[in-house]
Short mmCIF file of C-alpha atoms and ligand atoms in Angstrom, two decimals:
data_model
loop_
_atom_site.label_atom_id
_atom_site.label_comp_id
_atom_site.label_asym_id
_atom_site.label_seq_id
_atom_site.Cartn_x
_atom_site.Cartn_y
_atom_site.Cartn_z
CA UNK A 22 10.16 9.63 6.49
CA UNK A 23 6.43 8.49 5.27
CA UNK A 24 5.11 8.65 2.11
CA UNK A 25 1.84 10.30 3.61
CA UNK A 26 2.54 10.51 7.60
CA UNK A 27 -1.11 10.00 9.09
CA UNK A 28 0.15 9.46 12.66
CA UNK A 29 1.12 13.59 12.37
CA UNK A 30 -2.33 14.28 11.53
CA UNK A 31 -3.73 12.38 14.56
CA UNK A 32 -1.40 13.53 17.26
CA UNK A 33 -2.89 17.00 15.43
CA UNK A 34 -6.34 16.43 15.92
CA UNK A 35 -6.41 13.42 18.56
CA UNK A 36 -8.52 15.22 21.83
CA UNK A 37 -11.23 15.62 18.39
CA UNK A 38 -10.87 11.91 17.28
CA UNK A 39 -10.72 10.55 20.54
CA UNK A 40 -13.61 12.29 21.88
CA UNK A 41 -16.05 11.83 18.47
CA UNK A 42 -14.79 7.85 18.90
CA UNK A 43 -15.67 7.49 22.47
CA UNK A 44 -18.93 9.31 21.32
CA UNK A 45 -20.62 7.13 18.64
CA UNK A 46 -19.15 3.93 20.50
CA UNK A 47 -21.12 5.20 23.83
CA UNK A 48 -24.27 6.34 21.39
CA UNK A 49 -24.65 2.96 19.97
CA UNK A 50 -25.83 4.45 17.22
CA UNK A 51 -23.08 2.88 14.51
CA UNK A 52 -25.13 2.63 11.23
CA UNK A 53 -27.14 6.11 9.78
CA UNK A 54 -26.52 8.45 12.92
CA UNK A 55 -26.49 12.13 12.77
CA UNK A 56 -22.56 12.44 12.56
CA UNK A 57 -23.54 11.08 9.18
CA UNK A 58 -26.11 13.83 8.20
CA UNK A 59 -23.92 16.50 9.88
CA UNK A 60 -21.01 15.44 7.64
CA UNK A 61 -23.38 15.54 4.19
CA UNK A 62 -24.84 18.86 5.06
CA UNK A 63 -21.44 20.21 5.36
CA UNK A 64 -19.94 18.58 2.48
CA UNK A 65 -22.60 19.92 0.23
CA UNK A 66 -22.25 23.09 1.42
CA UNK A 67 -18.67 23.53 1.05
CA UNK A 68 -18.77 22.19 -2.47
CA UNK A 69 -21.44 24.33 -3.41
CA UNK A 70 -24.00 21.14 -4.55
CA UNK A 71 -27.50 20.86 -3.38
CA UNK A 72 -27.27 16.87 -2.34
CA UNK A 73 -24.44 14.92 -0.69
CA UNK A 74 -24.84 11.11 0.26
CA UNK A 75 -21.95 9.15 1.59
CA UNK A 76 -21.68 5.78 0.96
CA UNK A 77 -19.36 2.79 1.75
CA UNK A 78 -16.37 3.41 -0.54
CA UNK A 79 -15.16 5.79 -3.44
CA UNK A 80 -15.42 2.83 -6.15
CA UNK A 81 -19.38 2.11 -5.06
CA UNK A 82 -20.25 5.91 -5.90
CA UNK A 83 -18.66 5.19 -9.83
CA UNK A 84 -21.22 2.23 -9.32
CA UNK A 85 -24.00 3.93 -8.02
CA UNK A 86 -23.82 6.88 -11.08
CA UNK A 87 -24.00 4.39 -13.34
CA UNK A 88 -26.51 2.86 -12.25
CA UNK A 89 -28.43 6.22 -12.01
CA UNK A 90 -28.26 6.95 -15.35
CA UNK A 91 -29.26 3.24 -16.48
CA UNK A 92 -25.82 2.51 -18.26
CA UNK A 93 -24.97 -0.67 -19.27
CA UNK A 94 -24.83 -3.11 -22.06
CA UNK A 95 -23.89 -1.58 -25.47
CA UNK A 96 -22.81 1.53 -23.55
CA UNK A 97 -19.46 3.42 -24.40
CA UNK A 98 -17.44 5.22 -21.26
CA UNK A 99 -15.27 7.84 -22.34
CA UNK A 100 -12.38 7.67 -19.49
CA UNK A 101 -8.65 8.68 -19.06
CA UNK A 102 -6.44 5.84 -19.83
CA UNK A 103 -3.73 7.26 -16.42
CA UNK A 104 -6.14 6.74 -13.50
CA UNK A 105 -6.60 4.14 -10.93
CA UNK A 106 -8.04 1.76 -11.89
CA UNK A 107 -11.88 2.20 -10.05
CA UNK A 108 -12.34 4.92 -13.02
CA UNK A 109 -13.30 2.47 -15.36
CA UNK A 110 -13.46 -0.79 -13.47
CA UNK A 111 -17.19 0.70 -12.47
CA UNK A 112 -18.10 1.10 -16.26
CA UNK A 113 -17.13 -1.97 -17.24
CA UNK A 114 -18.77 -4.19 -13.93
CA UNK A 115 -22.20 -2.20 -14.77
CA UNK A 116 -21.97 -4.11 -18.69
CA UNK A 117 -20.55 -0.99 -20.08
CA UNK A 118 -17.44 -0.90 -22.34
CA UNK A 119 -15.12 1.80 -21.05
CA UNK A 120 -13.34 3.64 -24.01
CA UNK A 121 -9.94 4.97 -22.91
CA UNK A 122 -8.49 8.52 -24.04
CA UNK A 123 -4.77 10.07 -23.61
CA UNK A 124 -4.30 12.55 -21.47
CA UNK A 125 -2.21 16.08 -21.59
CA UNK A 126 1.47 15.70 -20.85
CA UNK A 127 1.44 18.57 -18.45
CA UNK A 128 -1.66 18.01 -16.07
CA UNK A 129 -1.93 14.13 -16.90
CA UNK A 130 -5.84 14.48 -16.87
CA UNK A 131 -7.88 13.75 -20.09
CA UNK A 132 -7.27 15.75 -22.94
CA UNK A 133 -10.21 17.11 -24.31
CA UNK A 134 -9.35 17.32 -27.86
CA UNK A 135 -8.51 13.67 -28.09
CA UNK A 136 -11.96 12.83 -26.06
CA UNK A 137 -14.19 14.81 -29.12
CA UNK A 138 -12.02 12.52 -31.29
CA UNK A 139 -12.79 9.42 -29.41
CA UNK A 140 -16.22 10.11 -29.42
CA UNK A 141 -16.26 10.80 -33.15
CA UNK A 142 -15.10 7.91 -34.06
CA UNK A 143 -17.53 5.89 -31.37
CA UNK A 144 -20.02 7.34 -33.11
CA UNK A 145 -19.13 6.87 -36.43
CA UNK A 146 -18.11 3.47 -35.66
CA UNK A 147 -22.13 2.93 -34.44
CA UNK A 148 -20.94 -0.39 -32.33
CA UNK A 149 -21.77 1.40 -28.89
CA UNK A 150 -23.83 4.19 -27.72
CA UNK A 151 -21.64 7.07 -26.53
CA UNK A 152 -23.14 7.57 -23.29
CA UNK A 153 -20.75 9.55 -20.45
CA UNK A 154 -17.76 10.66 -19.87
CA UNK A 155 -15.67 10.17 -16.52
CA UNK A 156 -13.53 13.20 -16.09
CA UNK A 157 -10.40 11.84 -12.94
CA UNK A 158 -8.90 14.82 -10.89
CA UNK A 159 -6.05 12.79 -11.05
CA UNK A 160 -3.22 13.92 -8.29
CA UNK A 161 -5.76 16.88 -6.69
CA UNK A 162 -6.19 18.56 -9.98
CA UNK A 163 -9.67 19.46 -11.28
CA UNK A 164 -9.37 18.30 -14.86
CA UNK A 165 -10.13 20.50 -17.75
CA UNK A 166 -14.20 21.09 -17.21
CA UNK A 167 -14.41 24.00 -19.34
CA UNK A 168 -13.23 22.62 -22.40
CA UNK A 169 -14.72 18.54 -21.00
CA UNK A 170 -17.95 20.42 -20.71
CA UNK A 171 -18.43 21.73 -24.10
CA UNK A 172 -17.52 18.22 -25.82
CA UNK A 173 -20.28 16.49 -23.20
CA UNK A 174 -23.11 19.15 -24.35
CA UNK A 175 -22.26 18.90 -27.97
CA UNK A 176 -22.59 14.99 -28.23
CA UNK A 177 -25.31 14.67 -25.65
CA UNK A 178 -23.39 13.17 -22.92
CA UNK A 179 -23.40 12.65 -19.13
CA UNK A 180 -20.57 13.90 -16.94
CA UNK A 181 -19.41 12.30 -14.14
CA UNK A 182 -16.60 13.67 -11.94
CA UNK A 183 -14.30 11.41 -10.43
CA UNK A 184 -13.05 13.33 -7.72
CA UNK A 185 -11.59 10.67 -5.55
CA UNK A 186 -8.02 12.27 -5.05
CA UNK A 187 -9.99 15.78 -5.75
CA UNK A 188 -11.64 16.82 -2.83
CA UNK A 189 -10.30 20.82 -2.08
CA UNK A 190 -9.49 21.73 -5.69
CA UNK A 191 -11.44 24.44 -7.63
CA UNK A 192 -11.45 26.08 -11.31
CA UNK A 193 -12.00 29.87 -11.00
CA UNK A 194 -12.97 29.87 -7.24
CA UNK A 195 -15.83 26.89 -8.34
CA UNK A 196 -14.96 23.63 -6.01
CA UNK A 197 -14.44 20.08 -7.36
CA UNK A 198 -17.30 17.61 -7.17
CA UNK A 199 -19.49 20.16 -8.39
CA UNK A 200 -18.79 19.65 -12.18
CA UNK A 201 -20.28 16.44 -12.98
CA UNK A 202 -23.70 15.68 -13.57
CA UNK A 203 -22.73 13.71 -10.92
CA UNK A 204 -19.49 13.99 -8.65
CA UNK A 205 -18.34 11.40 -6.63
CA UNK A 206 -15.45 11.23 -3.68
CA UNK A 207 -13.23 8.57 -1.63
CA UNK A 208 -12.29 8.67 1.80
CA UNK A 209 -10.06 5.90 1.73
CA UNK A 210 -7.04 6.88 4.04
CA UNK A 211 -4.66 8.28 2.07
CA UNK A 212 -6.67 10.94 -0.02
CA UNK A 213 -6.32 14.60 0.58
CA UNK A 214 -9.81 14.02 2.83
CA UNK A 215 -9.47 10.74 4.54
CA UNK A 216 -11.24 8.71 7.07
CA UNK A 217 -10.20 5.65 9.14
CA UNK A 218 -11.52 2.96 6.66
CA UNK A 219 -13.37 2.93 3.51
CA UNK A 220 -15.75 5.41 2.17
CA UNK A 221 -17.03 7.76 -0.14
CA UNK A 222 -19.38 10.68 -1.16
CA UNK A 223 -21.84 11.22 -4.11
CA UNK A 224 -22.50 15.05 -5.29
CA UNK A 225 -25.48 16.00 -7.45
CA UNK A 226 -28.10 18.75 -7.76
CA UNK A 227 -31.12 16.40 -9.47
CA UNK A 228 -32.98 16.23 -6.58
CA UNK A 229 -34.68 12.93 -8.84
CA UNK A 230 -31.30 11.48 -8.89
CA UNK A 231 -30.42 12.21 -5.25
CA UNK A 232 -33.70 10.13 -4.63
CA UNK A 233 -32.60 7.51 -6.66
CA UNK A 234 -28.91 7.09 -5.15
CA UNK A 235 -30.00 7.39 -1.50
CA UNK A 236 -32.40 4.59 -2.50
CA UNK A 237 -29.55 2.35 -4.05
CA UNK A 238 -27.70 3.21 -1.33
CA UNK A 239 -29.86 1.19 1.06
CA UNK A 240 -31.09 -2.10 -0.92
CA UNK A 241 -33.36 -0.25 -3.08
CA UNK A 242 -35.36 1.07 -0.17
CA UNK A 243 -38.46 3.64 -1.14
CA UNK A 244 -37.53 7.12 -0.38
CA UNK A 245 -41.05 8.37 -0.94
CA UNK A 246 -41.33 8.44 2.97
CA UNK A 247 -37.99 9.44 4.19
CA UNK A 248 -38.78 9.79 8.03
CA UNK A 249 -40.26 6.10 7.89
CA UNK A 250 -37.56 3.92 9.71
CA UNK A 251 -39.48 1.25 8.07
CA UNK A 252 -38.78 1.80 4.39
CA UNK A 253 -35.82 -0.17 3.73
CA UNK A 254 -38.40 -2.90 4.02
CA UNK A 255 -39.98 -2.13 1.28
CA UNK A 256 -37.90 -2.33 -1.44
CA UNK A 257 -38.70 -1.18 -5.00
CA UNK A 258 -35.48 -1.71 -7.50
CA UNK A 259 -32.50 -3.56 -6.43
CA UNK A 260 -29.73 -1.72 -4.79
CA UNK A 261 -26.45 -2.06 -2.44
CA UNK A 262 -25.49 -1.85 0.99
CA UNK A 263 -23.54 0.98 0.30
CA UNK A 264 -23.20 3.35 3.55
CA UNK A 265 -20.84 5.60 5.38
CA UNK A 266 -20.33 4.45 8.79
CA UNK A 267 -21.35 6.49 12.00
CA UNK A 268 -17.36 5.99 13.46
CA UNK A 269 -16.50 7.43 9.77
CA UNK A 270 -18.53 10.04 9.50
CA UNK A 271 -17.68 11.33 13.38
CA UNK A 272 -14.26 11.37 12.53
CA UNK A 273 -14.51 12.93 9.25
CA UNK A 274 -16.32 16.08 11.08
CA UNK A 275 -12.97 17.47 13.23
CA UNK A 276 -10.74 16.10 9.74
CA UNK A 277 -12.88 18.39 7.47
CA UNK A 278 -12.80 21.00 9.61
CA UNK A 279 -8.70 20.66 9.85
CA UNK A 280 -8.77 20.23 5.63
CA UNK A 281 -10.23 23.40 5.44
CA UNK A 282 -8.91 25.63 8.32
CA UNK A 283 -5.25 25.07 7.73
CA UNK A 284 -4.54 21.58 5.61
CA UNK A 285 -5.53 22.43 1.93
CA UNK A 286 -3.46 25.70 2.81
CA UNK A 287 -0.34 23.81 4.12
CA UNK A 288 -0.31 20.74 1.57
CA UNK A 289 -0.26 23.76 -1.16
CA UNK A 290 2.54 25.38 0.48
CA UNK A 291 4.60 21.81 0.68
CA UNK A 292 4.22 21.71 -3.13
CA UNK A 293 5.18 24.74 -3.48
CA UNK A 294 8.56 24.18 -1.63
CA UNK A 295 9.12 21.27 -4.31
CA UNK A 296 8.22 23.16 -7.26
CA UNK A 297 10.89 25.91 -5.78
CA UNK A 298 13.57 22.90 -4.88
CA UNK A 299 13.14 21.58 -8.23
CA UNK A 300 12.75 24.24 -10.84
CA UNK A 301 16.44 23.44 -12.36
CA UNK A 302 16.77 19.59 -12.18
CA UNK A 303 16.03 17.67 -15.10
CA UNK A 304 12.65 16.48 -13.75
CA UNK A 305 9.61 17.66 -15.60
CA UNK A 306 7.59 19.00 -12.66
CA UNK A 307 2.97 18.68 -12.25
CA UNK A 308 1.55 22.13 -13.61
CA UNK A 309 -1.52 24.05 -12.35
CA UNK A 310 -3.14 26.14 -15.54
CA UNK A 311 -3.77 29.37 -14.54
CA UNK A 312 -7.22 30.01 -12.73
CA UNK A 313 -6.58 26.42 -10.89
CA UNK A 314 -5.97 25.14 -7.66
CA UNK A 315 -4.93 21.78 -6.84
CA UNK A 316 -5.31 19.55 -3.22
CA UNK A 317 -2.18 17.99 -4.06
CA UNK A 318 -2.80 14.39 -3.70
CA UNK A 319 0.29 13.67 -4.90
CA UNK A 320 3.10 15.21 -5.99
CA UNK A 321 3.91 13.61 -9.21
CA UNK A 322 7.58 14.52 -11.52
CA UNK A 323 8.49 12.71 -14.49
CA UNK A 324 12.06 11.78 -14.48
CA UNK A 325 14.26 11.57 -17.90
CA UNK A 326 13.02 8.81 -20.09
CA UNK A 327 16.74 8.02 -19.92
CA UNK A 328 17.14 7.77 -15.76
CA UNK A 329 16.47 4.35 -14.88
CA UNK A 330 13.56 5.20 -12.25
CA UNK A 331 13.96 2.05 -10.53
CA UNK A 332 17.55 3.11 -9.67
CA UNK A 333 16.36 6.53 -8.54
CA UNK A 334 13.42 5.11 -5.99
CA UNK A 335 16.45 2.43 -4.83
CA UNK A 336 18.63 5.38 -3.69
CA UNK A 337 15.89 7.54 -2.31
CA UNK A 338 14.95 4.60 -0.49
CA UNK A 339 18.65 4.45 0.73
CA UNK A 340 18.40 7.68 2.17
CA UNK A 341 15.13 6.75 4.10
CA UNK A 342 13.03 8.62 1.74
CA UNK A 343 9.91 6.17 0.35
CA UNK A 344 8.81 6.96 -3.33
CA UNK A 345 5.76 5.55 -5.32
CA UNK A 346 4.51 5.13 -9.12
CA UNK A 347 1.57 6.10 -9.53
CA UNK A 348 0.51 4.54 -12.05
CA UNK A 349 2.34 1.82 -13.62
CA UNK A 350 0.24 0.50 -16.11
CA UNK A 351 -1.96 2.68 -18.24
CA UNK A 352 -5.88 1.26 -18.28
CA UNK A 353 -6.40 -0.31 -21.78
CA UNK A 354 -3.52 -2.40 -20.86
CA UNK A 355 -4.80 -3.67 -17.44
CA UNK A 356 -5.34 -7.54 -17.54
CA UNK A 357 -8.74 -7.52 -17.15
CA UNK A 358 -9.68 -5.58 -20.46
CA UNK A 359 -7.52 -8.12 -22.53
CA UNK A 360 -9.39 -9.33 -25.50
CA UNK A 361 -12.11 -6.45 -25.16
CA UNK A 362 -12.72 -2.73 -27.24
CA UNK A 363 -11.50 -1.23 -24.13
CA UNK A 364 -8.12 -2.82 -25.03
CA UNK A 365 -7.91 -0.81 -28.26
CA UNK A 366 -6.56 2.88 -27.69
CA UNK A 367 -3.73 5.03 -28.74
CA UNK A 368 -2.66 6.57 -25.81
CA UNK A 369 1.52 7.18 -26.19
CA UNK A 370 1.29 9.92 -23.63
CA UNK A 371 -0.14 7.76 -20.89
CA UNK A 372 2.58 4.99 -21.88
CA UNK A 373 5.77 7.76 -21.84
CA UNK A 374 3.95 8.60 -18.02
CA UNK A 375 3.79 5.43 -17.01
CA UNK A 376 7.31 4.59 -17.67
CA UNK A 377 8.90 8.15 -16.16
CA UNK A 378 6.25 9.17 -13.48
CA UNK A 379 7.14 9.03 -9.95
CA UNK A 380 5.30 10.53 -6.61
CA UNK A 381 7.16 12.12 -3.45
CA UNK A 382 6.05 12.29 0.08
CA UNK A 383 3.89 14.65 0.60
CA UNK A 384 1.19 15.62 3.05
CA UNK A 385 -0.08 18.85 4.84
CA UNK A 386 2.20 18.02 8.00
CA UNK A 387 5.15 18.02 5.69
CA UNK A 388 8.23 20.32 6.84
CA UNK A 389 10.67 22.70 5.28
CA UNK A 390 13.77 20.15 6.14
CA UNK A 391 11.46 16.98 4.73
CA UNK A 392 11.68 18.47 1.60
CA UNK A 393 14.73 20.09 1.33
CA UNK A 394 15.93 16.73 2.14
CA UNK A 395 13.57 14.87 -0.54
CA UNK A 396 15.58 17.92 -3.15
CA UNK A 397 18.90 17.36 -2.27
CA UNK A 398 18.84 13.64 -2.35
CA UNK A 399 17.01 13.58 -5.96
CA UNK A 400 19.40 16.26 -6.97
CA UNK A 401 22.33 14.01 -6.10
CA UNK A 402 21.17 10.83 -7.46
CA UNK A 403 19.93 12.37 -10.41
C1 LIG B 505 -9.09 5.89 -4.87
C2 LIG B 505 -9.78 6.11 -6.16
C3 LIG B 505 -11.05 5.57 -6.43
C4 LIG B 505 -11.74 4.57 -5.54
O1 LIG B 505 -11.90 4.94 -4.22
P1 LIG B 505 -11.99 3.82 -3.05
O2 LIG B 505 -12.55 4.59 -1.90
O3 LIG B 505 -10.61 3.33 -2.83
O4 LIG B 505 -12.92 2.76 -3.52
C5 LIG B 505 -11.67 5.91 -7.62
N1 LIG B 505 -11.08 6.73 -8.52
C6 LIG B 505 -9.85 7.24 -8.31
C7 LIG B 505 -9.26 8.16 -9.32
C8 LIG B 505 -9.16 6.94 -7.13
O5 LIG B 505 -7.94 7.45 -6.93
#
């Protein structure tokens, strides 16, 4: 069994792939063509955003936000301390000081009491301007914007949703990557929307800031004249090569199509069948809070803290059945923020995940028997 079977999904969809490959590679037309407008137009429609711009990878778009919104130096970053690490790598490369907050036991994404705290206490502490806030829909689920949205308006601070593993979730029928200031996306392979390589998306409706990210996008480029094939020669602020690739986009189109005909549908019902498998073993199993919907990036348990997980992923493995931890170390503990404020955080329930969390296979193409054999052999060894 794979962890997340991709081959199914292109024996799916391969007379689409095939023919959108053979397309751009015959068009020539491998940087900006109109696969890659198609794909934004769509995007931003389904989300329910004004502007979509793809760019090269889901880790530039953190970039590019930041950069939007001028953070840097002196800056604080209010992120979730169980992420991957992009969340606040991004922060912290602009000059910024990323300030890590626990999240909730039960949907491992921030806690929005503990962020007001944090923030508090940044403020009080006067060392860094508390600036923005990056909110992860870690595992598919859309974190907690109602309550993350009141703490950003009462402090004054920007929102940025980092919807990487989000794309397909929604709060009360409203879609993820439409509840940050800015929202950003990955395509990298494995995420519930995926592409054959690297890239990313970028979601606002500031048509100023749209301007500005488009232009970033492209080395700075003026956007004044957007029909002028000439303007990335004239370049007014540094910027990035940071685009999504015609051979990307093309195959994204008949994938996003797929992801919303039957996929988001059939990953839910997969999760389902675990949560039904599972319901009386000992594992603590992911919620989804009422009036949420989740794309199921992963499917995440948390074993006993006194089941040695390493012995449980041994004998799944045994049985052919590949398991992954996601993630092992929480932020503020990460090796690159050693000796800095980022290092400095009380998070116990991101250290009690780290230590007991542990993702299943799981993808839309995912059968009845895959699971039921995933169940019975975690049943047994647990
Ligand atoms: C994957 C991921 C990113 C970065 O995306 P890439 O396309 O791999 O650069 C950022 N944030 C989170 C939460 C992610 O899971």
């Amino acid at each position: 069994m794979q962890f997340r079977d991709l081959s199914r999904q292109y024996e799916a969809l391969k007379p689409q792939i095939d023919e959108a490959m053979t397309r751009v590679a015959a068009s020539a037309r491998f940087i900006s063509g109109p696969e890659v407008k198609e794909l934004e137009q769509a995007l931003a429609r389904y989300v329910g955003v004004k502007h979509c711009v793809t760019c090269a990878n889901g880790t530039d778009t953190i970039t590019i936000a930041m950069r939007v919104w001028g953070i840097g130096k002196g800056d604080a970053v209010f992120v979730p301390d169980f992420t991957f690490f992009s969340s606040g790598e991004c922060p912290a490369d602009e000059g910024a000081t990323p300030i890590y907050v626990d999240v909730d036991p039960r949907t491992y994404n921030l806690d929005a009491v503990k962020l007001e705290a944090a923030v508090r206490k940044v403020q009080a502490e006067g060392k860094y301007k508390a600036r923005a806030v990056v909110a992860v829909d870690l595992f598919g689920l859309p974190a907690d914007y109602p309550a993350i949205r009141a703490v950003c308006e009462k402090y004054g601070l920007l929102l940025l949703e980092d919807a990487a593993q989000g794309f397909g979730g929604s709060v009360d029928g409203r879609r993820t990557c439409s509840f940050g200031d800015i929202s950003t996306t990955s395509f990298f392979p494995a995420k519930p929307l995926g592409c054959y390589g690297d890239g990313g998306a970028i979601f606002t409706d500031s048509d100023e800031w749209a301007d500005l990210i488009r232009s970033i996008c492209v080395h700075g480029k003026d956007t004044s004249n957007p029909n002028d094939p000439n303007a990335k020669y004239n370049n007014i602020r540094l910027g990035k090569n940071s685009r999504l690739d015609t051979l990307q986009a093309a195959i994204l189109l008949p994938k996003f199509k797929a992801f919303t005909d039957y996929e988001l549908a059939d990953v839910n019902r997969v999760a389902a069948w675990y949560t039904e498998g599972l319901k009386d073993s000992a594992l603590i199993l992911p919620t989804v809070p009422e009036g949420f919907t989740s794309s199921w990036a992963q499917y995440t348990v948390q074993i006993p803290e006194n089941v040695d997980r390493k012995a449980v992923q041994a004998s799944l493995k045994a049985a052919g059945i590949p398991s992954m931890v996601y993630y092992m170390k929480p932020m503020h503990l990460q090796g690159a923020f050693e000796g800095t404020d980022s290092a400095v955080a009380d998070c116990p329930v991101t250290e009690r995940l780290c230590a007991t969390v542990l993702s299943l296979p799981l993808d839309p193409y995912k059968t009845r028997e895959d699971v039921e054999l995933v169940v019975s052999e975690l049943k047994k060894v647990l």
